[in-house]
Structures are given as C-alpha cells and as structure tokens.
C-alpha cells in the first residue's frame, strides 16, 4: 500500500475492483492501456461501467463510465470509482484528465489496482486525488492481472 491509502480495501471493494479488471477484457485492440472501470454508490450498487476505447478510440474507462451517468440525480456523494489502472492526470488526446473528471463529479473514493507506469506520461492521479481530499486505495496485490492484460505495450511486463 502507499502513503495515499487511508485504509485497506474491503471484501466488497475487492469484488468490484476484480469486476472492473474483467471489464478491461472488452477493450478493442489499441495502442494504449486496456482499463476497466465501475462506479458504485455507497451501498455497492453499480451505477455505471466503462472500458478503454468504448465508443471511441480515445475514450478512457473512467470517462466512459462517467458519461453514462445522468448530469443530475446521480448518487455520487458517497460513491466509489473502481479502476483497474490509476486514473490519468495528463492526457494527450483530450483536454480533461480522468483525475479531473473524478474530482468534478464529486466522487469521494477511488480504488485502483495498478499505478500507471511511466510508459506514456508521468501519472500523478493518486497524489492529486489524495491532495484534493479523496480517499485513495491502491490494491497492488491485483496489479499483476492488469499488467498481464497490458503486456502488449512496450515497457509493460507481466
């Protein structure tokens, strides 16, 4: 765990994070990370799901999931976003990072498996989310599943 971890993941967190990792298998072939994402309310009910390149080659998983939520009425005040990969803090393909989208949505908890390696950008998603007062939980014991899924990328090894 990292210094950004306010507490450890619950069994419910681990189950939803595993489902997010499985969603990444739906990603069409591409030259970027294959990522899966689930947004759940405080009771664990799934509000939205997404995966990389869903609908558009430039879509990130968190972006896809957030886009499926209604602009108003979503139960995001107590929500958790589960992402197989640390939310991006910099993007070349869009002006808004996934970290910024999460902050703007008001989601207070973020659970992810694998810290983004320095393949495309130097990611600071976990640090920026924690600095903004979000609870950030990294689950490195599941990172090998995400690395394996992304081993087609240069610089990523299982």
Coordinates of N, CA and C in Angstrom, one line a residue:
X1 N 0.8 -1.2 0.0 CA 0.0 0.0 0.0 C 0.9 1.2 0.0
X2 N 0.3 2.3 -0.4 CA 1.1 3.6 -0.5 C 0.7 4.5 0.7
X3 N 1.4 5.6 0.7 CA 1.1 6.6 1.7 C -0.3 7.3 1.5
X4 N -0.8 7.1 0.3 CA -2.1 7.6 -0.1 C -3.3 6.8 0.4
X5 N -3.0 5.6 0.9 CA -4.0 4.7 1.3 C -4.5 5.1 2.7
X6 N -5.8 5.5 2.8 CA -6.4 5.9 4.0 C -6.7 4.7 4.8
X7 N -7.1 3.6 4.2 CA -7.4 2.3 4.8 C -7.3 1.2 3.8
X8 N -7.5 0.0 4.2 CA -7.4 -1.1 3.2 C -8.7 -1.3 2.5
X9 N -8.7 -2.0 1.4 CA -9.9 -2.3 0.7 C -10.7 -3.4 1.4
X10 N -12.0 -3.2 1.4 CA -12.9 -4.2 1.9 C -13.1 -5.3 1.0
X11 N -13.8 -6.4 1.4 CA -14.1 -7.5 0.5 C -15.0 -7.0 -0.6
X12 N -15.9 -6.1 -0.3 CA -16.8 -5.6 -1.4 C -16.0 -4.8 -2.4
X13 N -15.0 -4.0 -1.9 CA -14.1 -3.2 -2.8 C -13.3 -4.2 -3.7
X14 N -12.8 -5.3 -3.1 CA -12.0 -6.2 -3.9 C -12.9 -6.9 -5.0
X15 N -14.1 -7.2 -4.7 CA -15.0 -7.8 -5.6 C -15.3 -6.9 -6.8
X16 N -15.6 -5.6 -6.5 CA -15.9 -4.7 -7.5 C -14.7 -4.3 -8.4
X17 N -13.5 -4.3 -7.7 CA -12.3 -4.0 -8.5 C -12.0 -5.2 -9.4
X18 N -12.2 -6.4 -9.0 CA -12.0 -7.5 -9.8 C -12.9 -7.5 -11.1
X19 N -14.2 -7.0 -10.8 CA -15.1 -6.9 -11.9 C -14.6 -5.8 -12.9
X20 N -14.1 -4.7 -12.4 CA -13.5 -3.6 -13.2 C -12.3 -4.2 -14.1
X21 N -11.5 -5.0 -13.4 CA -10.4 -5.6 -14.2 C -10.9 -6.5 -15.3
X22 N -12.0 -7.2 -15.0 CA -12.6 -8.1 -16.1 C -13.1 -7.3 -17.2
X23 N -13.7 -6.1 -16.9 CA -14.2 -5.2 -17.9 C -13.2 -4.8 -18.9
X24 N -11.9 -4.7 -18.5 CA -10.9 -4.3 -19.4 C -10.7 -5.3 -20.5
X25 N -11.1 -6.5 -20.4 CA -11.0 -7.5 -21.4 C -11.9 -7.2 -22.6
X26 N -12.9 -6.3 -22.4 CA -13.8 -5.8 -23.5 C -13.1 -4.8 -24.4
X27 N -12.0 -4.3 -24.0 CA -11.4 -3.2 -24.8 C -11.0 -3.7 -26.2
X28 N -11.4 -2.9 -27.2 CA -10.9 -3.3 -28.5 C -9.4 -3.1 -28.6
X29 N -8.7 -3.8 -29.5 CA -7.3 -3.7 -29.7 C -6.9 -2.2 -29.8
X30 N -5.8 -1.8 -29.3 CA -5.3 -0.5 -29.4 C -3.9 -0.3 -29.0
X31 N -3.4 0.9 -28.9 CA -2.0 1.2 -28.6 C -1.9 1.9 -27.2
X32 N -2.9 1.8 -26.5 CA -2.9 2.4 -25.1 C -3.4 1.4 -24.1
X33 N -3.4 1.7 -22.8 CA -3.8 0.8 -21.8 C -5.2 0.3 -22.0
X34 N -5.4 -0.9 -21.7 CA -6.7 -1.5 -21.6 C -7.2 -1.4 -20.1
X35 N -8.2 -0.7 -19.8 CA -8.6 -0.4 -18.5 C -10.1 -0.6 -18.4
X36 N -10.6 -1.1 -17.2 CA -12.0 -1.2 -16.9 C -12.3 -0.4 -15.7
X37 N -13.6 0.0 -15.6 CA -14.0 0.9 -14.5 C -15.4 0.6 -14.1
X38 N -15.7 0.7 -12.8 CA -17.0 0.6 -12.3 C -17.2 1.8 -11.3
X39 N -18.4 2.4 -11.4 CA -18.8 3.4 -10.4 C -20.0 2.8 -9.6
X40 N -19.8 2.8 -8.3 CA -20.8 2.2 -7.4 C -21.2 3.2 -6.3
X41 N -22.5 3.2 -5.9 CA -22.9 4.1 -4.9 C -22.5 3.6 -3.5
X42 N -22.8 4.3 -2.4 CA -22.3 3.9 -1.1 C -22.8 2.5 -0.7
X43 N -23.9 2.0 -1.2 CA -24.3 0.7 -0.8 C -23.8 -0.4 -1.7
X44 N -22.9 0.0 -2.7 CA -22.3 -1.0 -3.5 C -23.1 -1.3 -4.8
X45 N -24.2 -0.6 -5.0 CA -24.9 -0.8 -6.3 C -24.2 -0.1 -7.4
X46 N -24.0 -0.9 -8.5 CA -23.3 -0.4 -9.7 C -24.2 0.7 -10.4
X47 N -23.6 1.8 -10.6 CA -24.3 2.9 -11.3 C -23.9 3.0 -12.7
X48 N -22.6 2.7 -13.0 CA -22.1 2.8 -14.4 C -20.9 2.0 -14.5
X49 N -20.6 1.5 -15.8 CA -19.4 0.8 -16.1 C -18.8 1.4 -17.3
X50 N -17.5 1.2 -17.6 CA -16.9 1.6 -18.8 C -15.5 0.9 -19.0
X51 N -15.1 1.0 -20.2 CA -13.7 0.5 -20.5 C -13.1 1.3 -21.6
X52 N -11.8 1.2 -21.6 CA -11.0 2.0 -22.6 C -11.5 1.7 -24.0
X53 N -11.5 2.8 -24.8 CA -11.8 2.8 -26.2 C -13.3 2.4 -26.5
X54 N -14.1 2.4 -25.4 CA -15.5 2.1 -25.6 C -16.2 3.3 -26.4
X55 N -16.7 3.0 -27.5 CA -17.4 4.0 -28.3 C -16.5 4.9 -29.1
X56 N -15.2 5.1 -28.7 CA -14.3 6.0 -29.4 C -12.9 5.5 -29.0
X57 N -12.0 5.5 -30.0 CA -10.6 5.1 -29.7 C -9.9 5.9 -28.6
X58 N -10.3 7.1 -28.4 CA -9.7 8.0 -27.4 C -10.3 7.9 -26.0
X59 N -11.4 7.2 -25.8 CA -12.1 7.2 -24.5 C -11.3 6.4 -23.5
X60 N -11.2 6.9 -22.3 CA -10.7 6.2 -21.2 C -11.8 5.6 -20.4
X61 N -11.5 4.6 -19.6 CA -12.6 3.8 -18.9 C -13.4 4.7 -18.0
X62 N -12.7 5.5 -17.2 CA -13.4 6.4 -16.2 C -14.3 7.4 -17.0
X63 N -13.8 7.9 -18.0 CA -14.5 8.9 -18.9 C -15.8 8.2 -19.4
X64 N -15.7 7.0 -19.9 CA -16.8 6.2 -20.5 C -17.9 6.0 -19.4
X65 N -17.4 5.6 -18.2 CA -18.4 5.3 -17.1 C -19.1 6.6 -16.7
X66 N -18.3 7.6 -16.5 CA -18.9 8.9 -16.0 C -19.9 9.4 -17.0
X67 N -19.6 9.3 -18.3 CA -20.5 9.8 -19.3 C -21.9 9.1 -19.3
X68 N -22.0 7.9 -18.7 CA -23.2 7.2 -18.7 C -24.1 7.6 -17.5
X69 N -23.6 8.4 -16.7 CA -24.4 8.9 -15.5 C -25.2 10.1 -15.9
X70 N -26.4 10.3 -15.3 CA -27.1 11.5 -15.6 C -26.4 12.7 -15.0
X71 N -26.6 13.8 -15.7 CA -26.0 15.1 -15.2 C -26.5 15.4 -13.8
X72 N -27.7 15.1 -13.5 CA -28.2 15.4 -12.1 C -28.8 14.1 -11.5
X73 N -28.9 14.1 -10.2 CA -29.6 13.0 -9.6 C -28.7 11.7 -9.3
X74 N -27.5 11.7 -9.8 CA -26.6 10.6 -9.6 C -26.2 10.6 -8.1
X75 N -26.1 9.4 -7.5 CA -25.7 9.2 -6.1 C -24.2 9.2 -6.0
X76 N -23.6 10.3 -6.3 CA -22.1 10.2 -6.3 C -21.5 10.7 -5.0
X77 N -22.2 11.4 -4.1 CA -21.7 11.9 -2.9 C -21.0 10.8 -2.0
X78 N -21.5 9.6 -2.1 CA -20.9 8.5 -1.3 C -20.3 7.4 -2.2
X79 N -20.2 7.8 -3.5 CA -19.8 6.8 -4.5 C -18.3 6.4 -4.4
X80 N -18.0 5.3 -5.0 CA -16.6 4.9 -5.2 C -16.4 4.5 -6.7
X81 N -15.3 5.0 -7.2 CA -14.9 4.6 -8.6 C -13.8 3.6 -8.5
X82 N -14.0 2.4 -9.2 CA -13.1 1.3 -9.2 C -12.5 1.3 -10.6
X83 N -11.1 1.4 -10.7 CA -10.5 1.4 -11.9 C -9.3 0.4 -11.9
X84 N -9.1 -0.3 -12.9 CA -8.0 -1.3 -12.9 C -6.7 -0.6 -12.9
X85 N -6.6 0.6 -13.5 CA -5.4 1.4 -13.6 C -5.6 2.8 -12.9
X86 N -4.6 3.3 -12.3 CA -4.6 4.6 -11.6 C -5.2 5.6 -12.6
X87 N -6.2 6.4 -12.2 CA -6.8 7.4 -13.1 C -5.7 8.4 -13.6
X88 N -5.7 8.7 -14.9 CA -4.7 9.5 -15.5 C -4.8 11.0 -15.0
X89 N -3.6 11.6 -15.0 CA -3.6 13.0 -14.5 C -3.2 13.9 -15.7
X90 N -2.8 13.3 -16.8 CA -2.4 14.1 -18.0 C -2.9 13.3 -19.2
X91 N -3.4 14.0 -20.2 CA -3.8 13.3 -21.5 C -3.4 14.0 -22.7
X92 N -3.0 13.3 -23.7 CA -2.6 13.9 -25.0 C -3.9 14.0 -25.9
X93 N -4.8 13.1 -25.7 CA -6.0 13.0 -26.6 C -7.2 13.9 -26.2
X94 N -7.2 14.3 -25.0 CA -8.4 15.1 -24.5 C -7.9 16.2 -23.6
X95 N -8.6 17.3 -23.4 CA -8.2 18.4 -22.5 C -8.4 18.1 -21.1
X96 N -9.2 17.1 -20.7 CA -9.5 16.9 -19.3 C -9.1 15.4 -18.9
X97 N -8.3 15.4 -17.9 CA -7.8 14.1 -17.4 C -8.9 13.3 -16.6
X98 N -8.8 12.0 -16.4 CA -9.7 11.3 -15.6 C -9.7 11.7 -14.2
X99 N -8.6 12.1 -13.7 CA -8.5 12.6 -12.3 C -9.4 13.9 -12.2
X100 N -9.3 14.8 -13.1 CA -10.1 16.0 -13.1 C -11.6 15.6 -13.2
X101 N -11.9 14.7 -14.1 CA -13.3 14.3 -14.2 C -13.9 13.7 -12.9
X102 N -13.1 12.9 -12.2 CA -13.5 12.3 -10.9 C -13.7 13.4 -9.9
X103 N -12.7 14.4 -9.8 CA -12.9 15.5 -8.9 C -14.1 16.3 -9.2
X104 N -14.3 16.6 -10.5 CA -15.5 17.4 -10.9 C -16.8 16.7 -10.6
X105 N -16.8 15.4 -10.6 CA -18.0 14.6 -10.4 C -18.3 14.5 -8.8
X106 N -17.3 14.8 -8.0 CA -17.5 14.8 -6.6 C -17.4 13.4 -6.0
X107 N -16.8 12.5 -6.7 CA -16.7 11.1 -6.1 C -15.6 11.1 -5.1
X108 N -16.0 10.7 -3.8 CA -15.0 10.8 -2.7 C -14.0 9.6 -2.5
X109 N -14.3 8.5 -3.2 CA -13.4 7.3 -3.0 C -12.9 6.8 -4.4
X110 N -11.7 6.4 -4.4 CA -11.1 5.8 -5.6 C -10.3 4.6 -5.2
X111 N -10.6 3.5 -5.9 CA -9.9 2.2 -5.6 C -9.3 1.8 -7.0
X112 N -8.0 1.5 -7.0 CA -7.4 1.0 -8.2 C -6.4 -0.1 -7.9
X113 N -6.1 -0.8 -9.0 CA -5.1 -2.0 -8.8 C -3.7 -1.6 -9.1
X114 N -3.5 -1.0 -10.2 CA -2.1 -0.8 -10.7 C -1.8 0.7 -10.9
X115 N -0.7 1.1 -10.3 CA -0.3 2.5 -10.5 C 0.3 2.6 -11.9
X116 N -0.2 3.7 -12.7 CA 0.2 3.8 -14.1 C 1.7 3.9 -14.2
X117 N 2.3 3.0 -15.0 CA 3.8 3.1 -15.2 C 4.1 4.3 -16.2
X118 N 5.3 4.7 -16.1 CA 5.7 5.8 -17.0 C 6.0 5.3 -18.4
X119 N 4.9 4.9 -19.1 CA 5.0 4.5 -20.5 C 4.7 5.6 -21.4
X120 N 3.6 6.4 -21.1 CA 3.2 7.5 -22.0 C 3.4 8.8 -21.3
X121 N 3.0 8.9 -20.0 CA 3.1 10.1 -19.2 C 3.5 9.8 -17.8
X122 N 4.0 10.8 -17.1 CA 4.3 10.6 -15.7 C 3.0 10.9 -14.9
X123 N 2.3 9.8 -14.5 CA 1.0 10.0 -13.9 C 1.1 10.3 -12.4
X124 N 0.2 11.3 -12.0 CA 0.2 11.7 -10.6 C -1.3 11.6 -10.1
X125 N -2.1 10.8 -10.7 CA -3.5 10.7 -10.3 C -3.8 10.4 -8.9
X126 N -3.1 9.4 -8.3 CA -3.3 9.1 -6.9 C -2.9 10.3 -6.0
X127 N -1.8 10.9 -6.3 CA -1.4 12.1 -5.5 C -2.4 13.3 -5.6
X128 N -2.8 13.5 -6.8 CA -3.7 14.7 -7.0 C -5.1 14.4 -6.3
X129 N -5.6 13.2 -6.4 CA -6.8 12.9 -5.8 C -6.7 12.9 -4.2
X130 N -5.6 12.4 -3.7 CA -5.4 12.4 -2.2 C -5.3 13.9 -1.8
X131 N -4.5 14.7 -2.5 CA -4.3 16.1 -2.1 C -5.7 16.9 -2.1
X132 N -6.6 16.4 -3.0 CA -7.9 17.1 -3.0 C -8.9 16.5 -2.0
X133 N -8.4 15.6 -1.1 CA -9.2 15.1 0.0 C -10.0 13.8 -0.3
X134 N -9.7 13.2 -1.4 CA -10.3 12.0 -1.8 C -9.6 10.8 -1.1
X135 N -10.4 9.8 -0.7 CA -9.8 8.6 -0.2 C -9.3 7.7 -1.4
X136 N -8.1 7.4 -1.4 CA -7.5 6.7 -2.5 C -6.9 5.4 -1.9
X137 N -7.4 4.3 -2.5 CA -6.9 3.0 -2.0 C -6.3 2.2 -3.2
X138 N -5.1 1.9 -3.1 CA -4.3 1.1 -4.1 C -4.3 -0.3 -3.6
X139 N -4.6 -1.2 -4.6 CA -4.7 -2.7 -4.2 C -3.6 -3.4 -5.1
X140 N -2.3 -3.3 -4.7 CA -1.2 -3.8 -5.6 C -1.3 -5.3 -5.7
X141 N -1.9 -6.0 -4.8 CA -2.0 -7.5 -5.0 C -2.8 -7.9 -6.2
X142 N -3.6 -7.0 -6.8 CA -4.3 -7.3 -8.1 C -3.6 -6.7 -9.3
X143 N -2.5 -6.0 -9.1 CA -1.8 -5.3 -10.2 C -1.3 -6.3 -11.3
X144 N -0.9 -7.5 -10.9 CA -0.4 -8.4 -11.8 C -1.4 -8.8 -12.9
X145 N -2.7 -8.8 -12.5 CA -3.8 -9.1 -13.5 C -3.9 -8.0 -14.6
X146 N -3.7 -6.7 -14.1 CA -3.8 -5.6 -15.1 C -2.5 -5.5 -15.9
X147 N -1.3 -5.8 -15.3 CA -0.1 -5.8 -16.1 C -0.2 -6.9 -17.2
X148 N -0.6 -8.1 -16.8 CA -0.8 -9.2 -17.8 C -1.6 -8.7 -19.0
X149 N -2.7 -8.1 -18.7 CA -3.7 -7.7 -19.7 C -3.1 -6.6 -20.6
X150 N -2.1 -5.9 -20.1 CA -1.5 -4.8 -20.9 C -0.1 -5.1 -21.3
X151 N 0.3 -6.3 -21.3 CA 1.7 -6.7 -21.6 C 2.0 -6.5 -23.1
X152 N 1.0 -6.2 -23.9 CA 1.3 -5.9 -25.3 C 1.9 -4.6 -25.5
X153 N 1.9 -3.7 -24.5 CA 2.5 -2.4 -24.6 C 4.0 -2.5 -24.4
X154 N 4.8 -1.7 -25.1 CA 6.2 -1.6 -24.9 C 6.5 -1.1 -23.4
X155 N 7.4 -1.8 -22.7 CA 7.7 -1.3 -21.4 C 6.8 -1.9 -20.3
X156 N 5.8 -2.7 -20.7 CA 5.0 -3.4 -19.7 C 5.3 -4.9 -19.7
X157 N 5.6 -5.4 -18.5 CA 5.9 -6.8 -18.4 C 4.9 -7.4 -17.4
X158 N 4.6 -8.7 -17.6 CA 3.7 -9.4 -16.7 C 4.5 -9.5 -15.4

